[in-house]
Coordinates of C-alpha atoms and ligand atoms in Angstrom, one line a residue:
M495 CA -93.6 46.1 -140.6
T496 CA -96.6 48.2 -139.5
N497 CA -97.3 51.3 -141.6
Y498 CA -98.4 54.6 -140.1
V499 CA -99.2 58.1 -141.4
V500 CA -98.4 61.0 -139.2
G501 CA -98.3 64.8 -139.5
H502 CA -95.9 67.3 -137.8
K503 CA -95.1 67.9 -134.2
I504 CA -97.6 70.1 -132.4
P505 CA -100.2 68.9 -134.9
D506 CA -102.7 71.3 -136.5
S507 CA -106.0 70.4 -138.1
D508 CA -104.4 69.7 -141.4
S509 CA -101.9 67.2 -139.8
I510 CA -104.6 65.4 -137.8
V511 CA -107.3 65.3 -140.5
G512 CA -104.7 64.6 -143.2
A513 CA -103.6 61.5 -141.3
I514 CA -107.2 60.3 -140.9
A515 CA -108.2 61.0 -144.5
F516 CA -105.0 59.4 -145.9
A517 CA -105.3 56.3 -143.8
Y518 CA -108.9 55.8 -144.9
L519 CA -107.8 56.1 -148.5
K520 CA -104.9 53.7 -148.2
N521 CA -107.0 51.1 -146.4
A522 CA -109.7 51.5 -149.1
I523 CA -107.2 50.5 -151.8
G524 CA -106.0 47.5 -149.8
E525 CA -102.9 49.0 -148.0
P526 CA -103.2 48.9 -144.2
V527 CA -102.1 52.2 -142.7
I528 CA -102.8 53.5 -139.2
A529 CA -103.4 57.2 -138.6
A530 CA -101.2 58.6 -135.9
R531 CA -100.3 61.9 -134.2
L532 CA -97.3 63.4 -132.4
G533 CA -99.2 65.6 -130.0
D534 CA -102.6 66.6 -128.6
P535 CA -105.3 68.1 -130.9
S536 CA -105.7 71.9 -130.6
P537 CA -109.1 73.2 -129.5
E538 CA -109.9 73.9 -133.2
T539 CA -109.0 70.3 -134.2
Q540 CA -111.0 68.9 -131.3
F541 CA -114.0 71.0 -132.5
I542 CA -113.6 69.4 -135.9
L543 CA -113.3 65.9 -134.5
D544 CA -116.3 66.3 -132.3
K545 CA -118.4 67.9 -135.1
F546 CA -117.9 65.0 -137.4
G547 CA -117.8 62.2 -134.8
F548 CA -114.2 61.1 -134.9
E549 CA -111.6 60.1 -132.3
A550 CA -108.1 61.6 -132.5
P551 CA -105.6 59.4 -134.3
L552 CA -103.3 57.1 -132.2
Y553 CA -100.8 59.1 -130.1
K554 CA -97.4 57.6 -131.1
T555 CA -94.0 59.3 -130.9
S556 CA -91.6 56.4 -131.8
Y557 CA -91.5 54.8 -135.2
A558 CA -88.2 52.8 -135.2
G559 CA -88.8 49.7 -137.4
D560 CA -92.1 51.0 -138.8
G561 CA -93.1 52.2 -142.2
V562 CA -94.1 55.9 -142.2
Y563 CA -96.0 58.2 -144.5
I564 CA -95.4 61.9 -143.6
V565 CA -98.2 64.4 -144.2
D566 CA -98.1 68.3 -144.0
H567 CA -94.3 68.8 -144.0
S568 CA -91.0 67.2 -145.0
D569 CA -88.7 68.5 -142.3
I570 CA -86.6 66.3 -140.0
E571 CA -87.1 68.9 -137.2
L572 CA -90.9 68.4 -137.3
A573 CA -90.9 64.6 -137.8
P574 CA -90.8 61.9 -135.2
D575 CA -87.4 62.0 -133.3
D576 CA -86.4 58.5 -134.6
I577 CA -87.6 58.9 -138.2
D578 CA -84.1 57.9 -139.3
Q579 CA -84.8 54.4 -137.9
A580 CA -88.1 54.1 -139.8
T581 CA -88.8 53.4 -143.5
L582 CA -90.1 56.6 -145.1
L583 CA -92.9 55.4 -147.4
G584 CA -94.1 58.7 -148.7
I585 CA -94.6 62.4 -148.3
I586 CA -97.9 64.2 -148.9
D587 CA -97.4 68.0 -148.5
H588 CA -97.8 71.6 -149.5
H589 CA -94.8 73.3 -148.0
K590 CA -91.3 74.0 -149.3
L591 CA -89.3 70.8 -149.7
G592 CA -87.6 70.0 -146.4
D593 CA -84.6 67.9 -145.4
L594 CA -86.2 64.5 -145.0
T595 CA -84.7 61.8 -147.2
S596 CA -85.2 58.1 -147.8
S597 CA -83.2 55.0 -148.4
T598 CA -85.8 53.3 -150.6
P599 CA -88.2 54.6 -153.3
L600 CA -91.1 56.5 -151.9
E601 CA -94.5 58.0 -152.9
C602 CA -94.5 61.8 -153.1
W603 CA -97.5 64.0 -153.6
I604 CA -96.3 67.6 -153.1
R605 CA -98.3 70.5 -154.6
P606 CA -98.1 74.2 -154.1
V607 CA -101.7 74.5 -152.8
G608 CA -103.1 75.8 -149.5
C609 CA -103.6 72.6 -147.6
T610 CA -102.4 69.0 -147.5
N611 CA -106.1 67.9 -147.6
T612 CA -106.5 69.4 -151.0
V613 CA -103.6 67.1 -152.2
I614 CA -105.3 64.1 -150.4
K615 CA -108.6 64.9 -152.2
M616 CA -106.6 64.7 -155.5
M617 CA -105.4 61.3 -154.3
Y618 CA -108.9 60.1 -153.7
D619 CA -109.9 61.2 -157.2
F620 CA -106.8 59.5 -158.7
H621 CA -107.8 56.2 -157.1
H622 CA -111.5 56.7 -157.7
I623 CA -112.4 56.2 -154.0
D624 CA -115.5 57.9 -152.6
I625 CA -114.8 60.1 -149.6
P626 CA -117.1 59.3 -146.6
K627 CA -119.3 62.2 -145.7
N628 CA -117.8 62.9 -142.3
I629 CA -114.2 62.6 -143.6
A630 CA -115.2 65.1 -146.3
G631 CA -116.5 67.5 -143.7
M632 CA -113.3 67.3 -141.7
M633 CA -111.1 67.8 -144.9
L634 CA -113.2 70.9 -145.7
C635 CA -112.5 72.3 -142.2
A636 CA -108.8 71.6 -142.5
I637 CA -108.7 73.5 -145.8
M638 CA -110.7 76.4 -144.3
S639 CA -108.2 76.5 -141.4
D640 CA -105.0 76.3 -143.5
T641 CA -106.3 78.9 -146.0
V642 CA -107.7 81.2 -143.3
I643 CA -111.2 80.9 -145.0
F644 CA -109.5 81.5 -148.4
K645 CA -107.9 84.7 -147.3
S646 CA -104.3 83.4 -147.1
P647 CA -102.0 84.2 -150.0
T648 CA -101.3 80.4 -150.0
C649 CA -104.9 79.7 -151.1
T650 CA -105.3 78.5 -154.7
T651 CA -108.3 77.9 -157.0
A652 CA -107.6 74.2 -156.4
D653 CA -108.4 74.7 -152.7
I654 CA -111.6 76.6 -153.4
K655 CA -112.8 74.0 -155.9
C656 CA -111.8 71.2 -153.5
V657 CA -113.9 72.9 -150.7
E658 CA -116.9 73.1 -153.2
A659 CA -116.6 69.4 -154.0
L660 CA -116.2 68.4 -150.3
A661 CA -119.2 70.7 -149.3
E662 CA -121.3 68.8 -151.8
I663 CA -120.3 65.4 -150.4
A664 CA -120.6 66.5 -146.7
N665 CA -123.8 68.5 -147.3
I666 CA -122.4 71.7 -145.9
D667 CA -124.3 74.7 -147.1
D668 CA -122.0 77.4 -145.8
P669 CA -118.3 76.5 -145.7
K670 CA -117.2 80.0 -144.9
G671 CA -119.7 80.2 -142.0
L672 CA -118.3 76.9 -140.7
G673 CA -114.8 78.3 -141.1
M674 CA -115.7 81.4 -139.1
E675 CA -117.2 79.2 -136.3
M676 CA -113.9 77.4 -136.2
F677 CA -111.9 80.6 -136.0
L678 CA -114.1 81.7 -133.1
V679 CA -113.2 78.5 -131.3
K680 CA -109.6 79.3 -132.0
S681 CA -110.0 82.9 -130.7
A682 CA -111.0 81.7 -127.2
V683 CA -107.6 82.2 -125.6
A684 CA -108.7 83.5 -122.1
G685 CA -107.8 81.1 -119.3
T686 CA -105.2 79.2 -121.3
P687 CA -101.8 79.0 -119.8
I688 CA -99.3 81.3 -121.6
R689 CA -96.9 78.6 -122.6
D690 CA -99.7 76.5 -124.1
L691 CA -100.7 79.5 -126.2
V692 CA -97.1 80.2 -127.4
K693 CA -96.7 76.6 -128.3
R694 CA -100.2 75.9 -129.7
D695 CA -99.0 76.3 -133.3
F696 CA -95.3 76.4 -132.9
K697 CA -92.6 75.2 -135.3
D698 CA -88.8 75.2 -135.0
F699 CA -86.9 75.7 -138.2
N700 CA -83.2 75.1 -138.9
M701 CA -82.1 78.2 -140.7
N702 CA -78.5 77.6 -141.9
G703 CA -77.6 76.1 -138.5
N704 CA -79.6 78.6 -136.5
K705 CA -82.7 77.3 -134.5
V706 CA -85.6 79.7 -135.1
G707 CA -88.9 79.1 -133.4
I708 CA -92.0 80.6 -135.0
G709 CA -95.5 80.4 -133.4
Q710 CA -98.7 81.7 -134.7
L711 CA -102.1 82.4 -133.1
E712 CA -104.9 83.3 -135.5
V713 CA -107.9 85.1 -134.1
V714 CA -110.9 87.2 -135.3
D715 CA -109.9 90.1 -133.1
L716 CA -106.5 90.9 -131.6
S717 CA -108.0 92.6 -128.5
V718 CA -108.2 89.1 -127.0
F719 CA -104.4 89.5 -126.4
D720 CA -104.5 92.9 -124.8
D721 CA -104.3 91.6 -121.2
I722 CA -101.7 88.9 -121.9
K723 CA -99.4 90.4 -124.5
A724 CA -96.7 91.2 -122.0
D725 CA -96.8 87.7 -120.6
L726 CA -96.6 86.2 -124.1
A727 CA -93.5 88.4 -124.8
A728 CA -91.9 87.4 -121.5
D729 CA -92.4 83.7 -122.3
L730 CA -90.7 84.1 -125.7
V731 CA -87.6 85.2 -123.8
A732 CA -87.8 82.1 -121.7
L733 CA -88.4 79.8 -124.7
K734 CA -85.5 81.3 -126.6
A735 CA -83.1 80.5 -123.7
E736 CA -84.5 77.1 -123.0
G737 CA -84.1 75.8 -126.6
G738 CA -80.8 77.5 -127.4
R739 CA -82.7 79.3 -130.1
H740 CA -81.3 82.2 -132.2
S741 CA -84.8 83.8 -132.4
V742 CA -88.3 83.2 -131.3
L743 CA -91.2 84.8 -133.1
L744 CA -94.9 84.8 -132.3
L745 CA -97.4 86.0 -134.9
L746 CA -100.6 87.3 -133.5
T747 CA -102.7 87.2 -136.7
D748 CA -105.9 89.2 -137.1
I749 CA -107.9 87.3 -139.8
M750 CA -110.4 90.2 -140.2
K751 CA -107.8 93.0 -140.4
E752 CA -105.7 90.7 -142.5
G753 CA -102.3 91.3 -140.8
S754 CA -100.2 90.1 -138.0
E755 CA -98.6 91.7 -134.9
L756 CA -95.2 90.1 -134.5
L757 CA -93.7 89.6 -131.1
L758 CA -90.0 88.6 -131.2
V759 CA -86.8 88.1 -129.3
S760 CA -83.6 87.6 -131.4
D761 CA -79.9 87.6 -131.2
D762 CA -80.1 89.9 -134.2
D763 CA -81.6 93.3 -133.4
S764 CA -82.3 94.2 -137.0
L765 CA -83.9 90.9 -138.0
T766 CA -87.3 92.5 -138.9
E767 CA -85.6 95.2 -141.0
K768 CA -83.6 92.7 -142.9
A769 CA -86.6 90.4 -143.5
W770 CA -89.5 92.7 -144.0
D771 CA -88.0 96.2 -144.0
I772 CA -89.9 97.1 -140.8
K773 CA -88.3 98.2 -137.6
A774 CA -89.4 96.4 -134.5
V775 CA -90.1 98.6 -131.5
A776 CA -89.7 97.0 -128.1
G777 CA -89.9 93.5 -129.7
K778 CA -93.1 94.3 -131.6
A779 CA -93.9 95.0 -135.2
W780 CA -97.1 95.2 -137.3
L781 CA -96.9 93.2 -140.5
D782 CA -99.7 94.4 -142.7
G783 CA -101.2 91.8 -145.0
V784 CA -99.2 89.0 -143.4
L785 CA -101.3 85.9 -142.7
S786 CA -99.1 83.1 -143.8
R787 CA -96.0 81.8 -141.8
K788 CA -95.2 79.5 -144.7
K789 CA -95.2 82.1 -147.4
Q790 CA -94.7 85.5 -145.8
I791 CA -92.4 84.7 -142.8
V792 CA -90.3 81.6 -143.3
P793 CA -88.8 82.4 -146.8
Q794 CA -88.0 86.0 -145.8
L795 CA -86.2 84.8 -142.6
Q796 CA -84.4 82.0 -144.5
A797 CA -83.0 84.7 -146.9
V798 CA -81.6 86.6 -144.0
F799 CA -79.9 83.5 -142.6
A800 CA -78.6 82.3 -146.0
Ligands
MN997 MN1 -99.6 72.1 -140.6
MN998 MN1 -101.0 72.3 -143.9

């Protein structure tokens, strides 16, 4: 049996860097594990890989007969399609507990922190393994990304302390400056096909039998969407029909104004009122202070569908 570590579908920086950092740790303690991914790196992730001189992990979608560690989620919907034919060896995550289960004992490191890489740093400390400089730099970037440069309500003191320690190892003087550089890369949306933007950071959730797709684009200034907002909204309609979804939401998050413009199509016209007590006008609503899909969008929707 070959063992792999893989993050969620449509991987973000946490999933890609988490797989690399976790595989290095496991190999360092004598357990061969191969880092893998379920999709292409985003421009932000590619920026991180290039900056620290790493290749993207192995692209691999089928895991039947393999051993698998899952990082950055615990949901069947976000896992490899044939995960039920693999042996689940462990889960390293920072989200709500999902519906993955196992037939054999497994290793679980799940903490309510802002980033999987913060949990992986705890694992390095537990095993007394030094983090290589370039891996530390990538882990720092993943934390800056997931916590939106510490602004997200998901950010904890553990994440901030972890970034301080990683900055020391990686010799990074200005982690917040590096975070801003990353979000500027993320904000360059001009010229990208509409569907690619909608699906850049997109997750399907099973909410009490209803398929709900939620995408998020985090930028430093929402004006980058002015010319394409109507096209984005039109594509949500198409995506809803294609996937047999109950609802499709796209969060356009302004990390400086610290809020999100929500674009949505739904079978339920009063979805935003039920979830956030805000009326959507023409499929749009401004959600002030909302930066986190995990903490400020998914639980509220789940309550509506419960
Ligand atoms: Mn993620
Ligand atoms: Mn994450």
